[in-house]
Coordinates of C-alpha atoms in Angstrom, one line a residue:
M1 CA -31.4 22.2 36.6
E2 CA -33.9 19.4 36.8
A3 CA -36.1 21.5 39.0
L4 CA -36.0 24.5 36.6
V5 CA -37.0 22.1 33.7
Q6 CA -40.1 20.8 35.7
R7 CA -41.0 24.4 36.7
W8 CA -41.1 25.5 33.0
R9 CA -42.9 22.4 32.0
D10 CA -45.7 23.3 34.7
D11 CA -45.7 26.9 33.2
V12 CA -46.4 25.4 30.0
T13 CA -49.5 23.7 31.1
L14 CA -50.6 26.9 32.7
L15 CA -49.9 29.0 29.8
R16 CA -51.9 26.5 27.6
R17 CA -54.8 26.6 30.0
R18 CA -54.8 30.2 29.8
G19 CA -54.7 30.3 25.9
A20 CA -51.2 31.4 25.5
D21 CA -50.3 28.7 23.1
A22 CA -47.5 30.5 21.3
Q23 CA -45.7 31.3 24.5
A24 CA -46.3 27.9 25.8
A25 CA -44.7 26.4 22.8
T26 CA -41.6 28.7 23.2
L27 CA -41.3 27.8 26.8
E28 CA -41.7 24.1 26.0
S29 CA -38.9 24.4 23.4
C30 CA -36.7 26.1 26.0
A31 CA -37.3 23.3 28.5
S32 CA -36.6 20.6 26.1
E33 CA -33.3 22.2 25.0
L34 CA -32.3 22.6 28.8
E35 CA -33.3 19.0 29.4
E36 CA -31.1 17.7 26.7
E37 CA -28.2 20.0 27.6
V38 CA -28.5 18.7 31.1
R39 CA -28.5 15.1 29.7
R40 CA -25.3 15.7 27.6
L41 CA -23.4 17.2 30.3
S42 CA -24.4 14.3 32.9
I43 CA -22.7 11.8 30.5
E44 CA -19.6 13.8 29.7
T45 CA -16.6 12.2 31.0
L46 CA -14.1 14.2 32.9
T47 CA -10.3 13.5 33.9
L48 CA -9.8 13.3 37.6
A49 CA -8.3 16.7 37.7
Q50 CA -11.3 18.1 36.0
A51 CA -13.6 16.0 38.3
G52 CA -11.8 17.3 41.3
R53 CA -12.3 21.0 40.3
E54 CA -16.0 20.4 39.7
S55 CA -16.8 18.2 42.8
G56 CA -14.4 19.7 45.5
Y57 CA -12.8 16.4 46.1
S58 CA -9.0 16.1 45.6
Y59 CA -7.6 14.0 42.6
H60 CA -6.4 11.4 45.3
A61 CA -9.7 10.9 46.9
L62 CA -11.5 10.6 43.5
Q63 CA -8.8 8.1 42.5
K64 CA -9.4 6.0 45.8
M65 CA -13.2 6.1 45.3
L66 CA -12.7 4.6 41.8
A67 CA -10.2 1.9 43.1
D68 CA -12.8 1.1 45.9
G69 CA -15.6 0.8 43.3
R70 CA -17.6 3.6 45.0
L71 CA -17.5 5.4 41.6
P72 CA -17.7 3.8 38.2
N73 CA -14.8 4.2 35.9
A74 CA -16.1 5.7 32.5
G75 CA -12.5 5.5 31.1
G76 CA -9.9 2.8 30.5
R77 CA -7.8 0.8 32.9
H78 CA -4.9 3.5 33.0
R79 CA -6.9 6.3 31.8
P80 CA -9.6 6.7 34.5
R81 CA -12.7 9.0 33.8
I82 CA -15.7 10.1 35.6
R83 CA -19.0 10.8 34.1
R84 CA -20.1 14.3 35.4
G85 CA -23.5 12.8 36.3
D86 CA -21.6 10.3 38.7
L87 CA -19.7 12.9 40.4
P88 CA -19.9 13.1 44.3
R89 CA -20.3 16.8 45.5
K90 CA -18.5 17.8 48.4
P91 CA -20.7 19.8 50.5
S92 CA -19.9 23.7 50.2
T93 CA -20.8 26.0 53.0
R94 CA -20.5 29.1 50.5
H95 CA -22.9 29.9 47.8
E96 CA -24.9 26.6 47.8
R97 CA -28.2 25.9 49.4
A98 CA -29.0 22.6 51.1
N99 CA -30.6 21.1 47.8
G100 CA -27.2 21.7 45.9
E101 CA -28.5 24.6 43.8
P102 CA -26.5 27.8 43.9
D103 CA -27.5 30.6 46.4
L104 CA -27.9 33.1 43.8
A105 CA -28.2 36.0 46.5
S106 CA -24.9 35.3 48.2
L107 CA -23.2 35.0 44.9
V108 CA -24.5 38.4 43.8
L109 CA -23.5 39.9 47.3
A110 CA -20.2 38.2 47.2
G111 CA -19.2 39.9 44.0
S112 CA -20.1 43.2 45.5
D113 CA -17.5 43.2 48.1

């Protein structure tokens, strides 16, 4: 999503250069809102079960990563939690491009089966 925010900010510059100040202000507002939402989501803490669903790693694998210190514990001693921004992402072969962004074409095509 950071790439989308940057693209929108680049578009804001182009719109202003072309005299489309109202459209630039609207897009700048959207970019700011998206950037804030990304920031909010990245600091949200998840249980190990929730983190497992999002990351693709098992509960026990995440538990081991916390115990080994590979992931910081954002929770308490007996109530471990992981910040969404700290989550490792298990590489997915389906519906994901190399840069981690969703492959929208394959998602659409998968839905039409």
